[in-house]
Amino acid sequence: MQTPRDGDIDGRMPHWTLRNQAAEYNRLQEENFNHKMRIHFLEDQLIRLNNGDTVFGSEEMEAEVGRLRSALEDRDRQLAEQDASMTRAAQALDLLQEQLREAQAATARAEPTTQRERRLAVDNNDAEALRAKLESVVEESSLQVRELQLELRAAKENVETPSKQVEYAQENYTRDVDITEKVKERYQQLCEYHKSYIDKLREEVAHVRRMMKGKDELVETLRDEVDSLWQRKEQEGREHTAALTRISNKTEELRLEEERCHADWYATCAKLEENLLARNKDLVREVRKLKR
């Protein structure tokens, strides 16, 4: 009986032996396991990225900007208070300067009045007392003017210092706003990058799943073919075993038949030999009789 060759099953998969089929099946199982591990890793990355593990510090930056804005508002209030103080000091200085001018004019008017009083024989002591009083008023007014000028200068310096601080704070605020904008822009870029990366991961997961599906189908096909091949080989083995059993039985029958044939042949030969000997003896006796 002619049996099909290994690897020639219904015209499919030529030159594939049982060993090759089993090796390919094991390889696909290992590759399938590796793909499943890869999917688990990719899904874990997707979960981590969707949970927002990345921190960019934008909240701290916004808090710092808020503190700077609060400090700037405090400086603005201090500046407004200093401006009000300077305005009041300037008004007081103008008032004192006006009083000083009036006192100086009164002093100037007092000199000719004194001369007339002298000419009119007015008491000199009263004139001196008036002059001294006017000079005292002028000196006191001058002192107040100088004090107010010093206070005004100090107020200007105090105003300039907060102004510089406010300017510095504004520069810091502007710089921090720029940094915040850059951080937001970078955050947006990273978000877009992460979205693109997540999309790629999802595509890769989908691709791996499609590959796994194809591998699973191929594994199932190979498993079915291996099972079919094993069944065919087992059937052929059973048929071969039955044929060998029949051949062995037939051989035994032929051997026994041969032994019987040999026994019959030996018996026939012995009988023929015995008959020939008896015939020979008869011929000898007949010959002897003829000679007599």
mmCIF file of C-alpha atoms in Angstrom:
data_model
loop_
_atom_site.group_PDB
_atom_site.id
_atom_site.type_symbol
_atom_site.label_atom_id
_atom_site.label_comp_id
_atom_site.label_asym_id
_atom_site.label_seq_id
_atom_site.Cartn_x
_atom_site.Cartn_y
_atom_site.Cartn_z
ATOM 1 C CA MET A 1 0.000 0.000 0.000
ATOM 2 C CA GLN A 2 1.432 3.434 -0.986
ATOM 3 C CA THR A 3 1.259 6.058 1.744
ATOM 4 C CA PRO A 4 1.385 9.868 1.345
ATOM 5 C CA ARG A 5 4.742 11.547 1.866
ATOM 6 C CA ASP A 6 5.429 13.625 4.991
ATOM 7 C CA GLY A 7 4.628 17.248 4.276
ATOM 8 C CA ASP A 8 2.351 16.432 1.329
ATOM 9 C CA ILE A 9 -1.025 16.710 3.033
ATOM 10 C CA ASP A 10 -3.867 17.421 0.629
ATOM 11 C CA GLY A 11 -1.440 19.489 -1.462
ATOM 12 C CA ARG A 12 -0.797 22.026 1.344
ATOM 13 C CA MET A 13 2.468 23.093 2.995
ATOM 14 C CA PRO A 14 4.974 21.139 0.839
ATOM 15 C CA HIS A 15 8.259 19.979 2.407
ATOM 16 C CA TRP A 16 6.923 20.446 6.000
ATOM 17 C CA THR A 17 7.612 17.463 8.229
ATOM 18 C CA LEU A 18 6.015 16.752 11.574
ATOM 19 C CA ARG A 19 9.103 18.114 13.295
ATOM 20 C CA ASN A 20 8.941 21.343 11.271
ATOM 21 C CA GLN A 21 5.245 21.693 12.044
ATOM 22 C CA ALA A 22 5.857 21.247 15.784
ATOM 23 C CA ALA A 23 8.802 23.708 15.726
ATOM 24 C CA GLU A 24 6.732 26.337 13.889
ATOM 25 C CA TYR A 25 3.875 25.818 16.326
ATOM 26 C CA ASN A 26 6.190 26.346 19.331
ATOM 27 C CA ARG A 27 7.757 29.410 17.698
ATOM 28 C CA LEU A 28 4.365 30.976 17.074
ATOM 29 C CA GLN A 29 3.298 30.278 20.652
ATOM 30 C CA GLU A 30 6.432 32.024 21.957
ATOM 31 C CA GLU A 31 5.932 34.955 19.580
ATOM 32 C CA ASN A 32 2.287 35.179 20.644
ATOM 33 C CA PHE A 33 3.353 35.360 24.302
ATOM 34 C CA ASN A 34 5.864 38.116 23.482
ATOM 35 C CA HIS A 35 3.164 40.105 21.676
ATOM 36 C CA LYS A 36 0.846 39.763 24.653
ATOM 37 C CA MET A 37 3.587 41.060 26.957
ATOM 38 C CA ARG A 38 4.176 43.982 24.557
ATOM 39 C CA ILE A 39 0.453 44.847 24.585
ATOM 40 C CA HIS A 40 0.434 44.741 28.380
ATOM 41 C CA PHE A 41 3.400 47.148 28.445
ATOM 42 C CA LEU A 42 1.814 49.527 25.913
ATOM 43 C CA GLU A 43 -1.540 49.495 27.705
ATOM 44 C CA ASP A 44 0.260 50.252 30.992
ATOM 45 C CA GLN A 45 1.965 53.239 29.335
ATOM 46 C CA LEU A 46 -1.386 54.432 27.977
ATOM 47 C CA ILE A 47 -2.924 54.222 31.439
ATOM 48 C CA ARG A 48 -0.011 56.149 32.971
ATOM 49 C CA LEU A 49 -0.119 58.862 30.306
ATOM 50 C CA ASN A 50 -3.911 59.173 30.558
ATOM 51 C CA ASN A 51 -3.577 59.533 34.344
ATOM 52 C CA GLY A 52 -1.319 62.607 33.804
ATOM 53 C CA ASP A 53 1.903 61.581 35.542
ATOM 54 C CA THR A 54 3.855 64.497 33.990
ATOM 55 C CA VAL A 55 4.020 67.672 36.157
ATOM 56 C CA PHE A 56 5.198 70.954 34.670
ATOM 57 C CA GLY A 57 5.025 73.326 37.688
ATOM 58 C CA SER A 58 2.612 75.779 36.080
ATOM 59 C CA GLU A 59 0.610 76.092 39.319
ATOM 60 C CA GLU A 60 3.730 77.184 41.237
ATOM 61 C CA MET A 61 4.507 79.711 38.520
ATOM 62 C CA GLU A 62 0.956 81.112 38.627
ATOM 63 C CA ALA A 63 1.197 81.387 42.425
ATOM 64 C CA GLU A 64 4.483 83.273 42.092
ATOM 65 C CA VAL A 65 2.917 85.608 39.529
ATOM 66 C CA GLY A 66 0.017 86.183 41.930
ATOM 67 C CA ARG A 67 2.443 87.093 44.707
ATOM 68 C CA LEU A 68 4.239 89.498 42.387
ATOM 69 C CA ARG A 69 0.948 91.114 41.397
ATOM 70 C CA SER A 70 0.027 91.529 45.059
ATOM 71 C CA ALA A 71 3.432 93.066 45.796
ATOM 72 C CA LEU A 72 3.011 95.391 42.808
ATOM 73 C CA GLU A 73 -0.385 96.526 44.068
ATOM 74 C CA ASP A 74 1.135 97.192 47.511
ATOM 75 C CA ARG A 75 3.854 99.271 45.864
ATOM 76 C CA ASP A 76 1.255 101.187 43.878
ATOM 77 C CA ARG A 77 -0.617 102.001 47.084
ATOM 78 C CA GLN A 78 2.597 103.123 48.785
ATOM 79 C CA LEU A 79 3.448 105.265 45.763
ATOM 80 C CA ALA A 80 0.015 106.890 45.837
ATOM 81 C CA GLU A 81 0.437 107.632 49.556
ATOM 82 C CA GLN A 82 3.891 109.152 48.915
ATOM 83 C CA ASP A 83 2.473 111.262 46.084
ATOM 84 C CA ALA A 84 -0.248 112.524 48.419
ATOM 85 C CA SER A 85 2.372 113.331 51.089
ATOM 86 C CA MET A 86 4.499 115.163 48.534
ATOM 87 C CA THR A 87 1.480 117.134 47.357
ATOM 88 C CA ARG A 88 0.642 118.155 50.921
ATOM 89 C CA ALA A 89 4.289 119.050 51.603
ATOM 90 C CA ALA A 90 4.460 121.113 48.399
ATOM 91 C CA GLN A 91 1.274 122.937 49.377
ATOM 92 C CA ALA A 92 2.658 123.616 52.864
ATOM 93 C CA LEU A 93 5.921 124.832 51.322
ATOM 94 C CA ASP A 94 4.058 127.163 48.990
ATOM 95 C CA LEU A 95 2.099 128.503 51.964
ATOM 96 C CA LEU A 96 5.272 129.095 53.993
ATOM 97 C CA GLN A 97 6.994 130.711 51.031
ATOM 98 C CA GLU A 98 3.989 132.998 50.677
ATOM 99 C CA GLN A 99 4.173 133.799 54.378
ATOM 100 C CA LEU A 100 7.923 134.435 54.018
ATOM 101 C CA ARG A 101 7.338 136.810 51.131
ATOM 102 C CA GLU A 102 4.687 138.599 53.156
ATOM 103 C CA ALA A 103 7.056 138.820 56.135
ATOM 104 C CA GLN A 104 9.873 140.133 53.938
ATOM 105 C CA ALA A 105 7.520 142.703 52.435
ATOM 106 C CA ALA A 106 6.397 143.679 55.920
ATOM 107 C CA THR A 107 10.044 144.015 56.958
ATOM 108 C CA ALA A 108 10.755 146.174 53.907
ATOM 109 C CA ARG A 109 7.778 148.307 54.720
ATOM 110 C CA ALA A 110 8.852 148.502 58.343
ATOM 111 C CA GLU A 111 12.169 150.234 57.593
ATOM 112 C CA PRO A 112 10.759 153.440 56.075
ATOM 113 C CA THR A 113 8.035 153.433 58.702
ATOM 114 C CA THR A 114 10.719 153.321 61.390
ATOM 115 C CA GLN A 115 12.611 156.144 59.727
ATOM 116 C CA ARG A 116 9.452 158.229 59.587
ATOM 117 C CA GLU A 117 8.763 157.361 63.200
ATOM 118 C CA ARG A 118 12.273 158.413 64.046
ATOM 119 C CA ARG A 119 11.754 161.572 62.167
ATOM 120 C CA LEU A 120 8.462 161.908 63.920
ATOM 121 C CA ALA A 121 10.233 161.081 67.207
ATOM 122 C CA VAL A 122 8.452 157.722 67.739
ATOM 123 C CA ASP A 123 9.965 155.555 70.415
ATOM 124 C CA ASN A 124 13.006 153.705 68.994
ATOM 125 C CA ASN A 125 12.435 150.717 71.267
ATOM 126 C CA ASP A 126 9.108 149.893 69.650
ATOM 127 C CA ALA A 127 10.694 149.940 66.193
ATOM 128 C CA GLU A 128 13.495 147.641 67.307
ATOM 129 C CA ALA A 129 11.015 145.285 68.887
ATOM 130 C CA LEU A 130 8.973 145.201 65.674
ATOM 131 C CA ARG A 131 12.096 144.580 63.595
ATOM 132 C CA ALA A 132 13.227 141.805 65.911
ATOM 133 C CA LYS A 133 9.799 140.217 65.755
ATOM 134 C CA LEU A 134 9.744 140.398 61.974
ATOM 135 C CA GLU A 135 13.259 138.984 61.752
ATOM 136 C CA SER A 136 12.244 136.177 64.079
ATOM 137 C CA VAL A 137 9.228 135.432 61.911
ATOM 138 C CA VAL A 138 11.396 135.469 58.789
ATOM 139 C CA GLU A 139 14.013 133.217 60.381
ATOM 140 C CA GLU A 140 11.366 130.809 61.664
ATOM 141 C CA SER A 141 9.730 130.758 58.256
ATOM 142 C CA SER A 142 13.108 130.109 56.614
ATOM 143 C CA LEU A 143 13.765 127.225 59.011
ATOM 144 C CA GLN A 144 10.348 125.762 58.259
ATOM 145 C CA VAL A 145 11.005 126.168 54.538
ATOM 146 C CA ARG A 146 14.367 124.383 54.840
ATOM 147 C CA GLU A 147 12.804 121.617 56.925
ATOM 148 C CA LEU A 148 10.023 121.205 54.399
ATOM 149 C CA GLN A 149 12.584 121.175 51.585
ATOM 150 C CA LEU A 150 14.498 118.425 53.397
ATOM 151 C CA GLU A 151 11.282 116.529 53.989
ATOM 152 C CA LEU A 152 10.348 116.994 50.340
ATOM 153 C CA ARG A 153 13.767 115.741 49.226
ATOM 154 C CA ALA A 154 13.454 112.743 51.547
ATOM 155 C CA ALA A 155 9.926 112.142 50.289
ATOM 156 C CA LYS A 156 11.193 112.239 46.698
ATOM 157 C CA GLU A 157 13.903 109.745 47.579
ATOM 158 C CA ASN A 158 11.340 107.539 49.304
ATOM 159 C CA VAL A 159 9.136 107.830 46.250
ATOM 160 C CA GLU A 160 12.009 107.037 43.877
ATOM 161 C CA THR A 161 12.934 103.924 45.878
ATOM 162 C CA PRO A 162 9.448 102.369 45.653
ATOM 163 C CA SER A 163 9.330 103.487 42.037
ATOM 164 C CA LYS A 164 12.517 101.553 41.353
ATOM 165 C CA GLN A 165 11.151 98.644 43.315
ATOM 166 C CA VAL A 166 7.911 98.865 41.375
ATOM 167 C CA GLU A 167 9.861 99.066 38.121
ATOM 168 C CA TYR A 168 11.931 96.053 39.168
ATOM 169 C CA ALA A 169 8.766 94.218 40.195
ATOM 170 C CA GLN A 170 7.178 95.120 36.860
ATOM 171 C CA GLU A 171 10.243 93.813 35.038
ATOM 172 C CA ASN A 172 10.112 90.623 37.097
ATOM 173 C CA TYR A 173 6.401 90.374 36.471
ATOM 174 C CA THR A 174 6.925 90.840 32.732
ATOM 175 C CA ARG A 175 9.704 88.268 32.767
ATOM 176 C CA ASP A 176 7.583 85.876 34.806
ATOM 177 C CA VAL A 177 4.668 86.405 32.437
ATOM 178 C CA ASP A 178 6.994 85.599 29.527
ATOM 179 C CA ILE A 179 8.225 82.522 31.362
ATOM 180 C CA THR A 180 4.643 81.542 32.117
ATOM 181 C CA GLU A 181 3.705 81.945 28.466
ATOM 182 C CA LYS A 182 6.727 79.884 27.442
ATOM 183 C CA VAL A 183 5.835 77.252 30.021
ATOM 184 C CA LYS A 184 2.247 77.191 28.772
ATOM 185 C CA GLU A 185 3.485 76.964 25.188
ATOM 186 C CA ARG A 186 5.879 74.170 26.151
ATOM 187 C CA TYR A 187 3.095 72.475 28.081
ATOM 188 C CA GLN A 188 0.850 72.704 25.021
ATOM 189 C CA GLN A 189 3.631 71.279 22.858
ATOM 190 C CA LEU A 190 4.177 68.432 25.299
ATOM 191 C CA CYS A 191 0.439 67.797 25.451
ATOM 192 C CA GLU A 192 0.331 67.630 21.666
ATOM 193 C CA TYR A 193 3.405 65.388 21.656
ATOM 194 C CA HIS A 194 1.860 63.132 24.286
ATOM 195 C CA LYS A 195 -1.402 63.026 22.337
ATOM 196 C CA SER A 196 0.525 62.092 19.202
ATOM 197 C CA TYR A 197 2.538 59.545 21.182
ATOM 198 C CA ILE A 198 -0.633 58.073 22.691
ATOM 199 C CA ASP A 199 -2.192 57.886 19.216
ATOM 200 C CA LYS A 200 0.912 56.085 17.965
ATOM 201 C CA LEU A 201 0.779 53.731 20.932
ATOM 202 C CA ARG A 202 -2.870 53.032 20.222
ATOM 203 C CA GLU A 203 -2.083 52.392 16.570
ATOM 204 C CA GLU A 204 0.751 50.092 17.593
ATOM 205 C CA VAL A 205 -1.516 48.271 20.041
ATOM 206 C CA ALA A 206 -4.151 47.893 17.324
ATOM 207 C CA HIS A 207 -1.473 46.687 14.888
ATOM 208 C CA VAL A 208 -0.107 44.194 17.424
ATOM 209 C CA ARG A 209 -3.633 43.001 18.155
ATOM 210 C CA ARG A 210 -4.266 42.510 14.450
ATOM 211 C CA MET A 211 -0.986 40.634 14.180
ATOM 212 C CA MET A 212 -1.901 38.559 17.221
ATOM 213 C CA LYS A 213 -5.279 37.798 15.706
ATOM 214 C CA GLY A 214 -3.570 36.636 12.515
ATOM 215 C CA LYS A 215 -1.047 34.655 14.558
ATOM 216 C CA ASP A 216 -3.842 33.095 16.588
ATOM 217 C CA GLU A 217 -5.648 32.121 13.409
ATOM 218 C CA LEU A 218 -2.425 30.696 11.978
ATOM 219 C CA VAL A 219 -1.761 28.849 15.246
ATOM 220 C CA GLU A 220 -5.269 27.405 15.160
ATOM 221 C CA THR A 221 -4.786 26.393 11.521
ATOM 222 C CA LEU A 222 -1.447 24.782 12.314
ATOM 223 C CA ARG A 223 -2.936 23.075 15.356
ATOM 224 C CA ASP A 224 -5.765 21.669 13.231
ATOM 225 C CA GLU A 225 -3.316 20.568 10.553
ATOM 226 C CA VAL A 226 -0.997 18.999 13.144
ATOM 227 C CA ASP A 227 -3.941 17.206 14.738
ATOM 228 C CA SER A 228 -5.117 16.035 11.315
ATOM 229 C CA LEU A 229 -1.597 14.915 10.451
ATOM 230 C CA TRP A 230 -1.251 13.039 13.718
ATOM 231 C CA GLN A 231 -4.609 11.370 13.119
ATOM 232 C CA ARG A 232 -3.555 10.426 9.587
ATOM 233 C CA LYS A 233 -0.235 9.112 10.836
ATOM 234 C CA GLU A 234 -1.931 7.185 13.618
ATOM 235 C CA GLN A 235 -4.383 5.725 11.104
ATOM 236 C CA GLU A 236 -1.522 4.851 8.775
ATOM 237 C CA GLY A 237 0.362 3.367 11.707
ATOM 238 C CA ARG A 238 -2.625 1.265 12.634
ATOM 239 C CA GLU A 239 -2.988 0.198 9.004
ATOM 240 C CA HIS A 240 0.728 -0.610 8.781
ATOM 241 C CA THR A 241 0.513 -2.544 12.034
ATOM 242 C CA ALA A 242 -2.475 -4.481 10.731
ATOM 243 C CA ALA A 243 -0.676 -5.120 7.428
ATOM 244 C CA LEU A 244 2.441 -6.277 9.255
ATOM 245 C CA THR A 245 0.286 -8.511 11.429
ATOM 246 C CA ARG A 246 -1.341 -9.971 8.342
ATOM 247 C CA ILE A 247 2.036 -10.422 6.664
ATOM 248 C CA SER A 248 3.432 -12.009 9.799
ATOM 249 C CA ASN A 249 0.471 -14.363 10.006
ATOM 250 C CA LYS A 250 0.767 -15.147 6.306
ATOM 251 C CA THR A 251 4.487 -15.747 6.706
ATOM 252 C CA GLU A 252 3.832 -18.087 9.590
ATOM 253 C CA GLU A 253 1.232 -19.903 7.526
ATOM 254 C CA LEU A 254 3.674 -20.169 4.611
ATOM 255 C CA ARG A 255 6.383 -21.420 6.946
ATOM 256 C CA LEU A 256 4.080 -24.087 8.312
ATOM 257 C CA GLU A 257 2.969 -24.936 4.788
ATOM 258 C CA GLU A 258 6.587 -25.133 3.721
ATOM 259 C CA GLU A 259 7.361 -27.427 6.623
ATOM 260 C CA ARG A 260 4.412 -29.618 5.675
ATOM 261 C CA CYS A 261 5.532 -29.617 2.051
ATOM 262 C CA HIS A 262 9.067 -30.573 3.087
ATOM 263 C CA ALA A 263 7.698 -33.334 5.300
ATOM 264 C CA ASP A 264 5.490 -34.605 2.492
ATOM 265 C CA TRP A 265 8.378 -34.364 0.061
ATOM 266 C CA TYR A 266 10.692 -36.235 2.369
ATOM 267 C CA ALA A 267 7.983 -38.851 2.944
ATOM 268 C CA THR A 268 7.337 -39.140 -0.781
ATOM 269 C CA CYS A 269 11.033 -39.392 -1.510
ATOM 270 C CA ALA A 270 11.462 -42.069 1.151
ATOM 271 C CA LYS A 271 8.515 -43.989 -0.230
ATOM 272 C CA LEU A 272 9.832 -43.652 -3.774
ATOM 273 C CA GLU A 273 13.251 -44.775 -2.626
ATOM 274 C CA GLU A 274 11.673 -47.714 -0.847
ATOM 275 C CA ASN A 275 9.636 -48.543 -3.946
ATOM 276 C CA LEU A 276 12.708 -48.210 -6.130
ATOM 277 C CA LEU A 277 14.683 -50.531 -3.882
ATOM 278 C CA ALA A 278 11.865 -53.044 -3.907
ATOM 279 C CA ARG A 279 11.566 -52.700 -7.670
ATOM 280 C CA ASN A 280 15.286 -53.112 -8.007
ATOM 281 C CA LYS A 281 15.198 -56.290 -5.981
ATOM 282 C CA ASP A 282 12.401 -57.613 -8.154
ATOM 283 C CA LEU A 283 14.382 -56.827 -11.273
ATOM 284 C CA VAL A 284 17.423 -58.595 -9.868
ATOM 285 C CA ARG A 285 15.411 -61.697 -9.142
ATOM 286 C CA GLU A 286 13.897 -61.643 -12.605
ATOM 287 C CA VAL A 287 17.329 -61.270 -14.164
ATOM 288 C CA ARG A 288 18.609 -64.191 -12.172
ATOM 289 C CA LYS A 289 15.662 -66.275 -13.263
ATOM 290 C CA LEU A 290 16.330 -65.424 -16.874
ATOM 291 C CA LYS A 291 19.958 -66.456 -16.551
ATOM 292 C CA ARG A 292 19.000 -69.876 -15.336
#
